[in-house]
CSV table of C-alpha atoms in Angstrom, one decimal:
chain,number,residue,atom,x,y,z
S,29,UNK,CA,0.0,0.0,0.0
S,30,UNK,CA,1.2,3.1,-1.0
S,31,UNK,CA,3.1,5.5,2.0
S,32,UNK,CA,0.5,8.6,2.9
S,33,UNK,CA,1.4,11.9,1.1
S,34,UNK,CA,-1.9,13.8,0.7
S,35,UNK,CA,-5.3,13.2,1.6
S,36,UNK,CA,-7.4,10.4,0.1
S,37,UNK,CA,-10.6,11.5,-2.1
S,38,UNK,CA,-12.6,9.1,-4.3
S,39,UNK,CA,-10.2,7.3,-6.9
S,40,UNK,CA,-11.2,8.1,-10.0
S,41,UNK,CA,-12.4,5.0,-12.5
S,42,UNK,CA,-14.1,3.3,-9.7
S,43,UNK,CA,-17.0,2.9,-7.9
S,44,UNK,CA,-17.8,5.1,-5.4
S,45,UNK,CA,-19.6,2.7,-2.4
S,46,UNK,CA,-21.8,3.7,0.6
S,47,UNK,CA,-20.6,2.0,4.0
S,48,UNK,CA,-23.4,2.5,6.9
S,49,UNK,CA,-21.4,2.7,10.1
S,50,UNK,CA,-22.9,2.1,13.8
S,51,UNK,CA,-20.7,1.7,17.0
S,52,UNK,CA,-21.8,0.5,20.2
S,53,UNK,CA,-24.7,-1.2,20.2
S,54,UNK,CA,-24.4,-2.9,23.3
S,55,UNK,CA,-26.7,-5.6,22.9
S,56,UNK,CA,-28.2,-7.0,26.5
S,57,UNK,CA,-29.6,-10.3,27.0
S,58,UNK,CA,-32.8,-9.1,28.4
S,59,UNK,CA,-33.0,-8.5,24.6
S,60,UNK,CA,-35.6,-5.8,25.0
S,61,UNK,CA,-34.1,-3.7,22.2
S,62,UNK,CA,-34.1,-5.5,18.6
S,63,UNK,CA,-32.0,-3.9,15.8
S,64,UNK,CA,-33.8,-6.0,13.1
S,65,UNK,CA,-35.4,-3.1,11.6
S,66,UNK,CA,-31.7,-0.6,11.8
S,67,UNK,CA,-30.2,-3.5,9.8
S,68,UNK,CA,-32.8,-4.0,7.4
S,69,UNK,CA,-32.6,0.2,6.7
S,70,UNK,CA,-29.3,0.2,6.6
S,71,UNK,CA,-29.2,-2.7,4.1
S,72,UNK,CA,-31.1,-0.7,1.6
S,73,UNK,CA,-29.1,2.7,1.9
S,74,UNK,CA,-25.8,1.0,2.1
S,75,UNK,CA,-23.5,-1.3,0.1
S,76,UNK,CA,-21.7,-2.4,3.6
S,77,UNK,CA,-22.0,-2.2,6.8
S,78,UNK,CA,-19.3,-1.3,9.5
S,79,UNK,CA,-19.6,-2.2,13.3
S,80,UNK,CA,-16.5,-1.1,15.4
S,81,UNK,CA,-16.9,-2.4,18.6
S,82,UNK,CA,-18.9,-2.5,22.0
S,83,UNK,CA,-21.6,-5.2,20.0
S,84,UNK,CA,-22.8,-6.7,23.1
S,85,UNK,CA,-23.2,-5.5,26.7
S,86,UNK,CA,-21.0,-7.8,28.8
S,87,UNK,CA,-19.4,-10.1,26.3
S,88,UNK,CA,-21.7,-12.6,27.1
S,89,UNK,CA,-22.5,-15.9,24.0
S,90,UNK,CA,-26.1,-15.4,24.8
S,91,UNK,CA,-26.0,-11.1,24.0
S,92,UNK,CA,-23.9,-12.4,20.7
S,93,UNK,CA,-26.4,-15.1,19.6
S,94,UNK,CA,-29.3,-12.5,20.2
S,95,UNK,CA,-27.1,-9.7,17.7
S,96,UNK,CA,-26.2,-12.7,15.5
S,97,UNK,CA,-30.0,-13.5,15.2
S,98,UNK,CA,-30.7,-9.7,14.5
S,99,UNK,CA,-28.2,-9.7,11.7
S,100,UNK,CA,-30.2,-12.1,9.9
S,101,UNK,CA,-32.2,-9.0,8.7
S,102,UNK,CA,-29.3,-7.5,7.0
S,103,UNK,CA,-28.3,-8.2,3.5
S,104,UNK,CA,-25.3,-6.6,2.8
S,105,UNK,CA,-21.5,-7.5,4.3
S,106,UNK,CA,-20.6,-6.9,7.3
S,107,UNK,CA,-17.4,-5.5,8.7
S,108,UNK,CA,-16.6,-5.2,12.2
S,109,UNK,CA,-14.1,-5.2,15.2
S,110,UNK,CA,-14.7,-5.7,19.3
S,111,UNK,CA,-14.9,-3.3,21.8
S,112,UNK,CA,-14.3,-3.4,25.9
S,113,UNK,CA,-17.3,-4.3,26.2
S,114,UNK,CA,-17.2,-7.7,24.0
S,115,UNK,CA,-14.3,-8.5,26.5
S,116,UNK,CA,-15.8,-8.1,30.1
S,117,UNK,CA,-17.2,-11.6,30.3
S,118,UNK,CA,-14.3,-13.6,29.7
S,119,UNK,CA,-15.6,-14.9,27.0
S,120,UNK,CA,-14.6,-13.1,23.9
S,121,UNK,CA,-13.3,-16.1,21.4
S,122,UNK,CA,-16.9,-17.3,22.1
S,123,UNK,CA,-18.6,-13.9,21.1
S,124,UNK,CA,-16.2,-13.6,18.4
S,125,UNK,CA,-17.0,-17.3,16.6
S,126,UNK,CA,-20.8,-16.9,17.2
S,127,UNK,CA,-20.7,-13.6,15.1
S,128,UNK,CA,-18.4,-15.3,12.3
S,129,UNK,CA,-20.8,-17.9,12.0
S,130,UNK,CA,-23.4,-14.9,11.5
S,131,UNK,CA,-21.3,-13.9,8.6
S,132,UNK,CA,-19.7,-11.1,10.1
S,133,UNK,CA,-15.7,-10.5,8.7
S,134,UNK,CA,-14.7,-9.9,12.4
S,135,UNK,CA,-11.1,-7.9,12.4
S,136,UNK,CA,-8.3,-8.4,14.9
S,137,UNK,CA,-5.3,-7.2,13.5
S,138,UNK,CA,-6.1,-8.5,9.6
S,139,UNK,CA,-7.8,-6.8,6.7
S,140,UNK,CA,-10.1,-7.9,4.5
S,141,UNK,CA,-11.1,-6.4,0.4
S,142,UNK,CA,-15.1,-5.8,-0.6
S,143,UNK,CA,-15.9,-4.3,-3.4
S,144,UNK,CA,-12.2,-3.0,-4.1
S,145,UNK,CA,-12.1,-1.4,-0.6
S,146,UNK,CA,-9.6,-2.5,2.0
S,147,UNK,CA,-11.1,-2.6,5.4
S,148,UNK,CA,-8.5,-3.0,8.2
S,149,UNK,CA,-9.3,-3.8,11.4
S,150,UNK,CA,-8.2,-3.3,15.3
S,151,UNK,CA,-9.8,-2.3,19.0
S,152,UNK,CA,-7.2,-0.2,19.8
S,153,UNK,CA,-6.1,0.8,23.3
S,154,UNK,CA,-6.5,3.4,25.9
S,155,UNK,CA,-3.5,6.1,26.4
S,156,UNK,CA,-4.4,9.5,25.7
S,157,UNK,CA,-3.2,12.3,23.2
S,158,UNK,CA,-1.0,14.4,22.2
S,159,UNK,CA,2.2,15.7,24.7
S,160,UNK,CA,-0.3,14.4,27.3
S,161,UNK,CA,-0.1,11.0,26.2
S,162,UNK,CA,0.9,8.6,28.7
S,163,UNK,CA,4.8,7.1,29.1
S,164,UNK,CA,6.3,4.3,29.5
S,165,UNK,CA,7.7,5.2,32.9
S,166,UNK,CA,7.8,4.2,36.4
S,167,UNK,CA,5.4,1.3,37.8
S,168,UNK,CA,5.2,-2.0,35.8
S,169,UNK,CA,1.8,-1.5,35.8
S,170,UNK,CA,2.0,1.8,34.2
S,171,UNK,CA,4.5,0.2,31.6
S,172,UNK,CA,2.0,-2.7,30.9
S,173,UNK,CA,-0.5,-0.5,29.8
S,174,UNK,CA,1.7,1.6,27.5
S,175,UNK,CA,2.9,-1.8,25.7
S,176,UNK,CA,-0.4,-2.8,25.1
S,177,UNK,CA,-1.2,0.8,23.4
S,178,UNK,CA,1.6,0.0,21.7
S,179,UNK,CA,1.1,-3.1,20.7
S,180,UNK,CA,-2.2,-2.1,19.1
S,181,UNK,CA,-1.0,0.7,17.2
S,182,UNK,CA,1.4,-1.8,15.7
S,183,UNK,CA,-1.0,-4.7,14.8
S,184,UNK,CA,-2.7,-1.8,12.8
S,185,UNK,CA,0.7,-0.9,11.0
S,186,UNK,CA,0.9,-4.6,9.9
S,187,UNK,CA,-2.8,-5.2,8.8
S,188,UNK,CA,-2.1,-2.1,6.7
S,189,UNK,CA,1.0,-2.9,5.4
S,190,UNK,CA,-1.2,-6.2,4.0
S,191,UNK,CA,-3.6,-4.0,1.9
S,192,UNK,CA,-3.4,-3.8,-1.6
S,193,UNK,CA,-6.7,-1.9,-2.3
S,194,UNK,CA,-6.0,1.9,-3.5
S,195,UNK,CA,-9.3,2.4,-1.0
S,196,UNK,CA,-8.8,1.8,2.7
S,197,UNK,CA,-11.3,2.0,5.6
S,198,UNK,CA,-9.8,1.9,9.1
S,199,UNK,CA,-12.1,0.7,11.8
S,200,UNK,CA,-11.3,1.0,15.6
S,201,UNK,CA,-13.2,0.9,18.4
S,202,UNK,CA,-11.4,3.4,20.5
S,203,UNK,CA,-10.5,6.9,19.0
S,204,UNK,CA,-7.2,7.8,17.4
S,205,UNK,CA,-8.0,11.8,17.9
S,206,UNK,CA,-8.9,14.2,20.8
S,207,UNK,CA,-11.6,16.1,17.9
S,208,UNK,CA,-14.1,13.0,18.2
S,209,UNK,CA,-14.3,12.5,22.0
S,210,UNK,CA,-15.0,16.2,22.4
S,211,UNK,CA,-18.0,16.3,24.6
S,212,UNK,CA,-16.9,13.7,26.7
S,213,UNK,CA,-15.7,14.9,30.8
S,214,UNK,CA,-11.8,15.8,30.3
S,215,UNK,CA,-11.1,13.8,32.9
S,216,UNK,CA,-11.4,10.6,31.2
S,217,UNK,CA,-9.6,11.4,28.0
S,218,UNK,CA,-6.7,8.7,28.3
S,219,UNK,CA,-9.1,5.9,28.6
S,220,UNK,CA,-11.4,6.8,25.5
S,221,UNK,CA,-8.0,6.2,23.3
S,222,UNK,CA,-4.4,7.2,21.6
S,223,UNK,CA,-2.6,9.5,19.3
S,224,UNK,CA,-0.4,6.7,18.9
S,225,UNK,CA,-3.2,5.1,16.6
S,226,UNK,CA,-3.3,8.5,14.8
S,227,UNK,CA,0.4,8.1,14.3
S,228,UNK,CA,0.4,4.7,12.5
S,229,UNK,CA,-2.8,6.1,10.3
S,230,UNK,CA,-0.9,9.2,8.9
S,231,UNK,CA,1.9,7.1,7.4
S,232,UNK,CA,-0.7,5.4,4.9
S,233,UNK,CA,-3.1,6.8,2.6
S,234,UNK,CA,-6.6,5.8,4.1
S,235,UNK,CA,-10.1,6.9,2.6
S,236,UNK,CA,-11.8,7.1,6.2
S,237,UNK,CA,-11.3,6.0,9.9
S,238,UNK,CA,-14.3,5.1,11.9
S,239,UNK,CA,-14.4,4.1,15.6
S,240,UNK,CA,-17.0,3.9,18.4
S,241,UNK,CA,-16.5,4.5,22.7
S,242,UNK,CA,-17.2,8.0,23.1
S,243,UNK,CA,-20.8,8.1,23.6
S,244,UNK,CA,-20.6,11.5,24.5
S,245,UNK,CA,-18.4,12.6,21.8
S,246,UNK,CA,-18.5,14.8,18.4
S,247,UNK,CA,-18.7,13.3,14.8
S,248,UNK,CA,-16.3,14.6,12.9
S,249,UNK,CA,-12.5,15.6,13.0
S,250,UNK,CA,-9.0,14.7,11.1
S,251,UNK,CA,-6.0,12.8,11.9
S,252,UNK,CA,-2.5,15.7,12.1
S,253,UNK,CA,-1.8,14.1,8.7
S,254,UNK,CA,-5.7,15.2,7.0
S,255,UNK,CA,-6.8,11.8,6.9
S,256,UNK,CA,-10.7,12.0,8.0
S,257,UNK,CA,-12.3,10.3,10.9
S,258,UNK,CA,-15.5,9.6,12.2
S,259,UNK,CA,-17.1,8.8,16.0
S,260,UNK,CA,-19.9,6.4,14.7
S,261,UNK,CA,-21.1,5.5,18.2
S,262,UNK,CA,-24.6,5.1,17.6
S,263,UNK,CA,-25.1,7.6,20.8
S,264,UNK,CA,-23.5,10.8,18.6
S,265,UNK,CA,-25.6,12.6,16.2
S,266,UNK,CA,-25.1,12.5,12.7
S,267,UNK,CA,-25.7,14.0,9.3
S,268,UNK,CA,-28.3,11.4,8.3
S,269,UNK,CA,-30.7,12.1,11.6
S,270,UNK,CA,-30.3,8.4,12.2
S,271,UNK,CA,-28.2,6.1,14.8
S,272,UNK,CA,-25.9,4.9,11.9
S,273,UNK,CA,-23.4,7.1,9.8
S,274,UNK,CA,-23.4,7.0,5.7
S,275,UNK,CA,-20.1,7.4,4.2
S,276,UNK,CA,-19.0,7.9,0.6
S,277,UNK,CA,-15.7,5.9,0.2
């Protein structure tokens, strides 16, 4: 995939596709919200669909089988990573196969090519931004939770450096700017995400970034390097007056 050098419009000669995006739908067992109808929309106004993260409530099988059941509605692919949410249950490789199974291209560090768009997948990692982003420095518990930031930010350089697509999608779950959590209380910036995610998306050329977390957030912002993102938690308003986001890629 070519290095990043200016920012990444439609490519001319091909197909310009719609992705519907929706993050955090947080999917309870009581099952007393149904998303058969959002899918079935979306479906119709959208050539993909995009899910980054925070699918289920508690990571529990049975909150999965009830979203996998949902899906059924929709007709279209569908694209998606976990969130912390999907993870507090202990059961994650369980929530992750029963959504598979549903037909959903579930990213962890890989990428995957519809429709000549390369959709490259990771959760992400708490940390904070900018000159206030946290160091690897003093207590090993501190330093753990740098090198897992890290480690993130990384397993997204080498999904991308696997695309071969001239049109790329990033999906996280947590945010890679300060722009889209704005809204949110301060004080619980370094744990809605990391510049160092922004950092590994400037050094590519990518069409769009899309993450979830902050329900409290804003839309809208740009990586330092230009390259767009969007907070699609289904909590933040949007253009289209609806839960999900439509995006031109």
């Amino acid at each position: 995939m070519a290095e990043r050098t200016e920012d990444a419009p439609a490519m001319e000669g091909t197909a310009t596709i719609k992705v519907a995006a929706v993050g955090d739908l947080h999917v309870k067992e009581d099952a007393q919200t149904s998303y058969r109808d959002l899918f079935g929309e979306m479906s119709r106004e959208a050539d993909i669909l995009v899910l980054p993260g925070d699918l289920t409530n508690l990571g529990k099988p049975r909150e999965a089988e009830i979203l996998a059941e949902d899906l059924r509605a929709c007709s279209i692919p569908v694209v998606g990573v976990l969130g912390n949410h999907d993870y507090e249950s202990g059961a994650v490789e369980d929530v992750a196969e029963i959504l598979r199974q549903a037909g959903v291209h579930l990213l962890d560090g890989q990428t995957t090519e519809i429709e000549e768009v390369g959709f490259v997948g990771v959760k992400g990692f708490v940390g904070g931004f900018g000159s206030r982003m946290l160091g690897s420095f003093g207590e090993p518990a501190i330093k753990s939770m740098v090198a897992e930031s890290v480690s993130e930010a990384m397993r997204l350089e080498n999904a991308m450096r696997q695309v071969r697509a001239k049109r790329t999608l990033v999906i996280l779950h947590y945010a890679p700017i300060v722009e889209t959590i704005a809204g949110e209380p301060l004080e619980i910036f370094p744990f809605l995400g990391s510049s160092r995610l922004a950092e590994t998306i400037d050094r590519f050329q990518v069409s769009a970034v899309v993450h979830g977390h902050a329900h409290r957030g804003s839309y809208e912002g740009r990586t330092p390097g230009g390259a767009r993102v969007y907070n699609v938690a289904m909590h933040v308003s949007k253009p289209t007056g609806r839960p999900y986001a439509l995006l031109e890629i």
